[in-house]
């Protein structure tokens, strides 16, 4: 595809439920990132994949959050036992690879999660 | 924690005027990037400036970097209503993970 896509665009769920958010990166991009953005804040890093492996998951807030990228392309962010505080826009980005000094990241439109 | 902090938090100008936003950061960096975000959705990369560069241009955008003051500025010349958006700076040190500030909300009145 032409850009990073994320589904669903909006998700409303009830407290305690499980949700999955999907990210399709730009074809050929080996690096994939998940961020969370709350209202009035900048994106907050959650996890970074290089290929299939999670190279850095230090931003995941707790063990309710998990992400996979089994074939090195599509990634799924999974949130168990959702809490109201998980409500935010979840952004995915991809880049060609990891190089020293960073690479331009291309962002998807985000998934707006609302936990009631 | 957020490394870069944009200033001002909000900026309101008339079409045709120039808009200047600043970003300050705390630690050494390899590069600094500016992004734009419309309506709280995906971010669009605008420009990347490396730590050994002092100024960079892209169309109506001009970015400066002063590593001695740990600050950067983004200038949008001859602003248009379509420039209305939030603007974020993101810093990176050696790692692949840019750290974003809280952003400047720019409103350009037609």
JSON list of N, CA and C in Angstrom, two decimals, chain A residues 9 33 35 37 40-43 45 48 56 89 91 98 101-105 107-110 112, chain B residues 2 30-31 33 35 37 39-43 45 48 50 88 92 94-98 100-102:
[
{"chain": "A", "resi": 9, "resn": "UNK", "atom": "N", "xyz": [-10.29, 2.26, 12.84]},
{"chain": "A", "resi": 9, "resn": "UNK", "atom": "CA", "xyz": [-9.97, 3.68, 13.04]},
{"chain": "A", "resi": 9, "resn": "UNK", "atom": "C", "xyz": [-10.48, 4.15, 14.40]},
{"chain": "A", "resi": 33, "resn": "UNK", "atom": "N", "xyz": [6.93, 0.76, 14.79]},
{"chain": "A", "resi": 33, "resn": "UNK", "atom": "CA", "xyz": [6.83, 1.37, 16.12]},
{"chain": "A", "resi": 33, "resn": "UNK", "atom": "C", "xyz": [5.37, 1.53, 16.50]},
{"chain": "A", "resi": 35, "resn": "UNK", "atom": "N", "xyz": [3.05, 3.84, 19.24]},
{"chain": "A", "resi": 35, "resn": "UNK", "atom": "CA", "xyz": [3.02, 4.96, 20.17]},
{"chain": "A", "resi": 35, "resn": "UNK", "atom": "C", "xyz": [1.60, 5.09, 20.71]},
{"chain": "A", "resi": 37, "resn": "UNK", "atom": "N", "xyz": [-0.92, 8.24, 22.22]},
{"chain": "A", "resi": 37, "resn": "UNK", "atom": "CA", "xyz": [-1.02, 9.69, 22.36]},
{"chain": "A", "resi": 37, "resn": "UNK", "atom": "C", "xyz": [-2.30, 10.05, 23.08]},
{"chain": "A", "resi": 40, "resn": "UNK", "atom": "N", "xyz": [-3.73, 16.34, 24.03]},
{"chain": "A", "resi": 40, "resn": "UNK", "atom": "CA", "xyz": [-2.87, 17.44, 24.43]},
{"chain": "A", "resi": 40, "resn": "UNK", "atom": "C", "xyz": [-1.42, 17.05, 24.67]},
{"chain": "A", "resi": 41, "resn": "UNK", "atom": "N", "xyz": [-1.09, 15.81, 24.37]},
{"chain": "A", "resi": 41, "resn": "UNK", "atom": "CA", "xyz": [0.27, 15.34, 24.58]},
{"chain": "A", "resi": 41, "resn": "UNK", "atom": "C", "xyz": [0.90, 14.90, 23.25]},
{"chain": "A", "resi": 42, "resn": "UNK", "atom": "N", "xyz": [2.21, 14.74, 23.27]},
{"chain": "A", "resi": 42, "resn": "UNK", "atom": "CA", "xyz": [2.88, 14.18, 22.12]},
{"chain": "A", "resi": 42, "resn": "UNK", "atom": "C", "xyz": [2.82, 12.67, 22.16]},
{"chain": "A", "resi": 43, "resn": "UNK", "atom": "N", "xyz": [3.17, 12.01, 21.06]},
{"chain": "A", "resi": 43, "resn": "UNK", "atom": "CA", "xyz": [3.19, 10.54, 21.06]},
{"chain": "A", "resi": 43, "resn": "UNK", "atom": "C", "xyz": [4.19, 10.01, 22.08]},
{"chain": "A", "resi": 45, "resn": "UNK", "atom": "N", "xyz": [6.24, 6.65, 23.22]},
{"chain": "A", "resi": 45, "resn": "UNK", "atom": "CA", "xyz": [6.73, 5.39, 22.69]},
{"chain": "A", "resi": 45, "resn": "UNK", "atom": "C", "xyz": [6.26, 4.20, 23.51]},
{"chain": "A", "resi": 48, "resn": "UNK", "atom": "N", "xyz": [9.05, -1.14, 19.84]},
{"chain": "A", "resi": 48, "resn": "UNK", "atom": "CA", "xyz": [9.69, -1.06, 18.53]},
{"chain": "A", "resi": 48, "resn": "UNK", "atom": "C", "xyz": [10.06, -2.47, 18.07]},
{"chain": "A", "resi": 56, "resn": "UNK", "atom": "N", "xyz": [12.74, -3.38, 21.38]},
{"chain": "A", "resi": 56, "resn": "UNK", "atom": "CA", "xyz": [12.65, -2.53, 22.56]},
{"chain": "A", "resi": 56, "resn": "UNK", "atom": "C", "xyz": [11.19, -2.42, 22.95]},
{"chain": "A", "resi": 89, "resn": "UNK", "atom": "N", "xyz": [-5.24, 7.71, 21.52]},
{"chain": "A", "resi": 89, "resn": "UNK", "atom": "CA", "xyz": [-5.02, 7.35, 20.11]},
{"chain": "A", "resi": 89, "resn": "UNK", "atom": "C", "xyz": [-3.75, 6.53, 20.04]},
{"chain": "A", "resi": 91, "resn": "UNK", "atom": "N", "xyz": [-0.93, 5.07, 17.78]},
{"chain": "A", "resi": 91, "resn": "UNK", "atom": "CA", "xyz": [-0.31, 5.35, 16.49]},
{"chain": "A", "resi": 91, "resn": "UNK", "atom": "C", "xyz": [0.73, 4.30, 16.17]},
{"chain": "A", "resi": 98, "resn": "UNK", "atom": "N", "xyz": [16.64, 0.55, 10.89]},
{"chain": "A", "resi": 98, "resn": "UNK", "atom": "CA", "xyz": [17.22, 1.31, 11.98]},
{"chain": "A", "resi": 98, "resn": "UNK", "atom": "C", "xyz": [18.65, 1.67, 11.58]},
{"chain": "A", "resi": 101, "resn": "UNK", "atom": "N", "xyz": [21.33, 7.39, 14.36]},
{"chain": "A", "resi": 101, "resn": "UNK", "atom": "CA", "xyz": [20.82, 8.73, 14.15]},
{"chain": "A", "resi": 101, "resn": "UNK", "atom": "C", "xyz": [19.38, 8.77, 13.73]},
{"chain": "A", "resi": 102, "resn": "UNK", "atom": "N", "xyz": [18.81, 7.61, 13.55]},
{"chain": "A", "resi": 102, "resn": "UNK", "atom": "CA", "xyz": [17.38, 7.59, 13.30]},
{"chain": "A", "resi": 102, "resn": "UNK", "atom": "C", "xyz": [17.01, 7.66, 11.83]},
{"chain": "A", "resi": 103, "resn": "UNK", "atom": "N", "xyz": [15.83, 7.23, 11.55]},
{"chain": "A", "resi": 103, "resn": "UNK", "atom": "CA", "xyz": [15.26, 7.24, 10.21]},
{"chain": "A", "resi": 103, "resn": "UNK", "atom": "C", "xyz": [13.93, 7.95, 10.25]},
{"chain": "A", "resi": 104, "resn": "UNK", "atom": "N", "xyz": [13.51, 8.52, 9.14]},
{"chain": "A", "resi": 104, "resn": "UNK", "atom": "CA", "xyz": [12.19, 9.12, 9.07]},
{"chain": "A", "resi": 104, "resn": "UNK", "atom": "C", "xyz": [11.14, 8.06, 9.29]},
{"chain": "A", "resi": 105, "resn": "UNK", "atom": "N", "xyz": [10.21, 8.35, 10.17]},
{"chain": "A", "resi": 105, "resn": "UNK", "atom": "CA", "xyz": [9.11, 7.43, 10.44]},
{"chain": "A", "resi": 105, "resn": "UNK", "atom": "C", "xyz": [7.87, 7.91, 9.70]},
{"chain": "A", "resi": 107, "resn": "UNK", "atom": "N", "xyz": [3.88, 7.62, 9.69]},
{"chain": "A", "resi": 107, "resn": "UNK", "atom": "CA", "xyz": [2.83, 7.29, 10.63]},
{"chain": "A", "resi": 107, "resn": "UNK", "atom": "C", "xyz": [1.53, 6.90, 9.94]},
{"chain": "A", "resi": 108, "resn": "UNK", "atom": "N", "xyz": [0.81, 5.98, 10.59]},
{"chain": "A", "resi": 108, "resn": "UNK", "atom": "CA", "xyz": [-0.55, 5.68, 10.19]},
{"chain": "A", "resi": 108, "resn": "UNK", "atom": "C", "xyz": [-1.51, 6.71, 10.78]},
{"chain": "A", "resi": 109, "resn": "UNK", "atom": "N", "xyz": [-2.79, 6.61, 10.43]},
{"chain": "A", "resi": 109, "resn": "UNK", "atom": "CA", "xyz": [-3.78, 7.57, 10.91]},
{"chain": "A", "resi": 109, "resn": "UNK", "atom": "C", "xyz": [-4.18, 7.36, 12.36]},
{"chain": "A", "resi": 110, "resn": "UNK", "atom": "N", "xyz": [-3.79, 6.22, 12.92]},
{"chain": "A", "resi": 110, "resn": "UNK", "atom": "CA", "xyz": [-4.09, 5.97, 14.33]},
{"chain": "A", "resi": 110, "resn": "UNK", "atom": "C", "xyz": [-5.41, 5.25, 14.55]},
{"chain": "A", "resi": 112, "resn": "UNK", "atom": "N", "xyz": [-8.35, 5.32, 17.44]},
{"chain": "A", "resi": 112, "resn": "UNK", "atom": "CA", "xyz": [-8.83, 6.03, 18.63]},
{"chain": "A", "resi": 112, "resn": "UNK", "atom": "C", "xyz": [-9.57, 5.03, 19.50]},
{"chain": "B", "resi": 2, "resn": "UNK", "atom": "N", "xyz": [9.16, 13.30, 28.27]},
{"chain": "B", "resi": 2, "resn": "UNK", "atom": "CA", "xyz": [9.29, 13.89, 26.96]},
{"chain": "B", "resi": 2, "resn": "UNK", "atom": "C", "xyz": [10.50, 14.78, 26.94]},
{"chain": "B", "resi": 30, "resn": "UNK", "atom": "N", "xyz": [21.48, 13.23, 18.22]},
{"chain": "B", "resi": 30, "resn": "UNK", "atom": "CA", "xyz": [22.06, 12.98, 16.90]},
{"chain": "B", "resi": 30, "resn": "UNK", "atom": "C", "xyz": [21.30, 13.74, 15.83]},
{"chain": "B", "resi": 31, "resn": "UNK", "atom": "N", "xyz": [20.01, 13.85, 16.01]},
{"chain": "B", "resi": 31, "resn": "UNK", "atom": "CA", "xyz": [19.20, 14.60, 15.07]},
{"chain": "B", "resi": 31, "resn": "UNK", "atom": "C", "xyz": [17.92, 15.07, 15.74]},
{"chain": "B", "resi": 33, "resn": "UNK", "atom": "N", "xyz": [13.85, 16.16, 14.59]},
{"chain": "B", "resi": 33, "resn": "UNK", "atom": "CA", "xyz": [12.87, 16.14, 13.50]},
{"chain": "B", "resi": 33, "resn": "UNK", "atom": "C", "xyz": [11.66, 16.96, 13.90]},
{"chain": "B", "resi": 35, "resn": "UNK", "atom": "N", "xyz": [7.51, 17.33, 13.05]},
{"chain": "B", "resi": 35, "resn": "UNK", "atom": "CA", "xyz": [6.36, 16.64, 12.48]},
{"chain": "B", "resi": 35, "resn": "UNK", "atom": "C", "xyz": [5.15, 17.55, 12.58]},
{"chain": "B", "resi": 37, "resn": "UNK", "atom": "N", "xyz": [0.78, 17.37, 12.73]},
{"chain": "B", "resi": 37, "resn": "UNK", "atom": "CA", "xyz": [-0.35, 16.49, 12.98]},
{"chain": "B", "resi": 37, "resn": "UNK", "atom": "C", "xyz": [-1.64, 17.27, 12.84]},
{"chain": "B", "resi": 39, "resn": "UNK", "atom": "N", "xyz": [-5.68, 17.28, 13.37]},
{"chain": "B", "resi": 39, "resn": "UNK", "atom": "CA", "xyz": [-6.85, 16.70, 14.04]},
{"chain": "B", "resi": 39, "resn": "UNK", "atom": "C", "xyz": [-6.53, 15.46, 14.85]},
{"chain": "B", "resi": 40, "resn": "UNK", "atom": "N", "xyz": [-5.41, 15.43, 15.55]},
{"chain": "B", "resi": 40, "resn": "UNK", "atom": "CA", "xyz": [-5.09, 14.33, 16.44]},
{"chain": "B", "resi": 40, "resn": "UNK", "atom": "C", "xyz": [-4.89, 12.99, 15.77]},
{"chain": "B", "resi": 41, "resn": "UNK", "atom": "N", "xyz": [-4.63, 12.99, 14.49]},
{"chain": "B", "resi": 41, "resn": "UNK", "atom": "CA", "xyz": [-4.42, 11.72, 13.79]},
{"chain": "B", "resi": 41, "resn": "UNK", "atom": "C", "xyz": [-2.94, 11.54, 13.48]},
{"chain": "B", "resi": 42, "resn": "UNK", "atom": "N", "xyz": [-2.63, 10.87, 12.38]},
{"chain": "B", "resi": 42, "resn": "UNK", "atom": "CA", "xyz": [-1.25, 10.52, 12.08]},
{"chain": "B", "resi": 42, "resn": "UNK", "atom": "C", "xyz": [-0.34, 11.72, 11.89]},
{"chain": "B", "resi": 43, "resn": "UNK", "atom": "N", "xyz": [0.91, 11.53, 12.25]},
{"chain": "B", "resi": 43, "resn": "UNK", "atom": "CA", "xyz": [1.89, 12.59, 12.10]},
{"chain": "B", "resi": 43, "resn": "UNK", "atom": "C", "xyz": [2.54, 12.53, 10.72]},
{"chain": "B", "resi": 45, "resn": "UNK", "atom": "N", "xyz": [5.93, 13.67, 8.66]},
{"chain": "B", "resi": 45, "resn": "UNK", "atom": "CA", "xyz": [7.30, 14.14, 8.82]},
{"chain": "B", "resi": 45, "resn": "UNK", "atom": "C", "xyz": [7.54, 15.37, 7.95]},
{"chain": "B", "resi": 48, "resn": "UNK", "atom": "N", "xyz": [14.15, 16.80, 8.87]},
{"chain": "B", "resi": 48, "resn": "UNK", "atom": "CA", "xyz": [15.13, 16.26, 9.82]},
{"chain": "B", "resi": 48, "resn": "UNK", "atom": "C", "xyz": [16.39, 17.10, 9.72]},
{"chain": "B", "resi": 50, "resn": "UNK", "atom": "N", "xyz": [20.33, 17.26, 11.32]},
{"chain": "B", "resi": 50, "resn": "UNK", "atom": "CA", "xyz": [21.32, 16.50, 12.07]},
{"chain": "B", "resi": 50, "resn": "UNK", "atom": "C", "xyz": [22.09, 17.43, 13.00]},
{"chain": "B", "resi": 88, "resn": "UNK", "atom": "N", "xyz": [5.16, 19.12, 16.21]},
{"chain": "B", "resi": 88, "resn": "UNK", "atom": "CA", "xyz": [5.94, 18.46, 17.24]},
{"chain": "B", "resi": 88, "resn": "UNK", "atom": "C", "xyz": [7.41, 18.39, 16.83]},
{"chain": "B", "resi": 92, "resn": "UNK", "atom": "N", "xyz": [16.41, 12.48, 18.80]},
{"chain": "B", "resi": 92, "resn": "UNK", "atom": "CA", "xyz": [16.93, 11.12, 18.84]},
{"chain": "B", "resi": 92, "resn": "UNK", "atom": "C", "xyz": [18.42, 11.18, 19.14]},
{"chain": "B", "resi": 94, "resn": "UNK", "atom": "N", "xyz": [21.39, 8.55, 18.97]},
{"chain": "B", "resi": 94, "resn": "UNK", "atom": "CA", "xyz": [21.93, 7.25, 18.67]},
{"chain": "B", "resi": 94, "resn": "UNK", "atom": "C", "xyz": [20.89, 6.18, 18.46]},
{"chain": "B", "resi": 95, "resn": "UNK", "atom": "N", "xyz": [19.79, 6.28, 19.17]},
{"chain": "B", "resi": 95, "resn": "UNK", "atom": "CA", "xyz": [18.78, 5.24, 19.08]},
{"chain": "B", "resi": 95, "resn": "UNK", "atom": "C", "xyz": [17.84, 5.54, 17.93]},
{"chain": "B", "resi": 96, "resn": "UNK", "atom": "N", "xyz": [16.99, 4.65, 17.71]},
{"chain": "B", "resi": 96, "resn": "UNK", "atom": "CA", "xyz": [16.05, 4.69, 16.61]},
{"chain": "B", "resi": 96, "resn": "UNK", "atom": "C", "xyz": [14.71, 5.25, 17.06]},
{"chain": "B", "resi": 97, "resn": "UNK", "atom": "N", "xyz": [14.61, 5.62, 18.33]},
{"chain": "B", "resi": 97, "resn": "UNK", "atom": "CA", "xyz": [13.31, 6.01, 18.86]},
{"chain": "B", "resi": 97, "resn": "UNK", "atom": "C", "xyz": [13.29, 7.50, 19.14]},
{"chain": "B", "resi": 98, "resn": "UNK", "atom": "N", "xyz": [12.62, 8.27, 18.31]},
{"chain": "B", "resi": 98, "resn": "UNK", "atom": "CA", "xyz": [12.53, 9.70, 18.60]},
{"chain": "B", "resi": 98, "resn": "UNK", "atom": "C", "xyz": [11.61, 9.94, 19.79]},
{"chain": "B", "resi": 100, "resn": "UNK", "atom": "N", "xyz": [9.16, 12.63, 21.53]},
{"chain": "B", "resi": 100, "resn": "UNK", "atom": "CA", "xyz": [8.35, 13.77, 21.11]},
{"chain": "B", "resi": 100, "resn": "UNK", "atom": "C", "xyz": [8.06, 14.71, 22.27]},
{"chain": "B", "resi": 101, "resn": "UNK", "atom": "N", "xyz": [7.91, 15.99, 21.92]},
{"chain": "B", "resi": 101, "resn": "UNK", "atom": "CA", "xyz": [7.43, 16.97, 22.87]},
{"chain": "B", "resi": 101, "resn": "UNK", "atom": "C", "xyz": [5.91, 17.02, 22.87]},
{"chain": "B", "resi": 102, "resn": "UNK", "atom": "N", "xyz": [5.35, 18.00, 23.58]},
{"chain": "B", "resi": 102, "resn": "UNK", "atom": "CA", "xyz": [3.89, 18.11, 23.69]},
{"chain": "B", "resi": 102, "resn": "UNK", "atom": "C", "xyz": [3.27, 18.85, 22.52]}
]
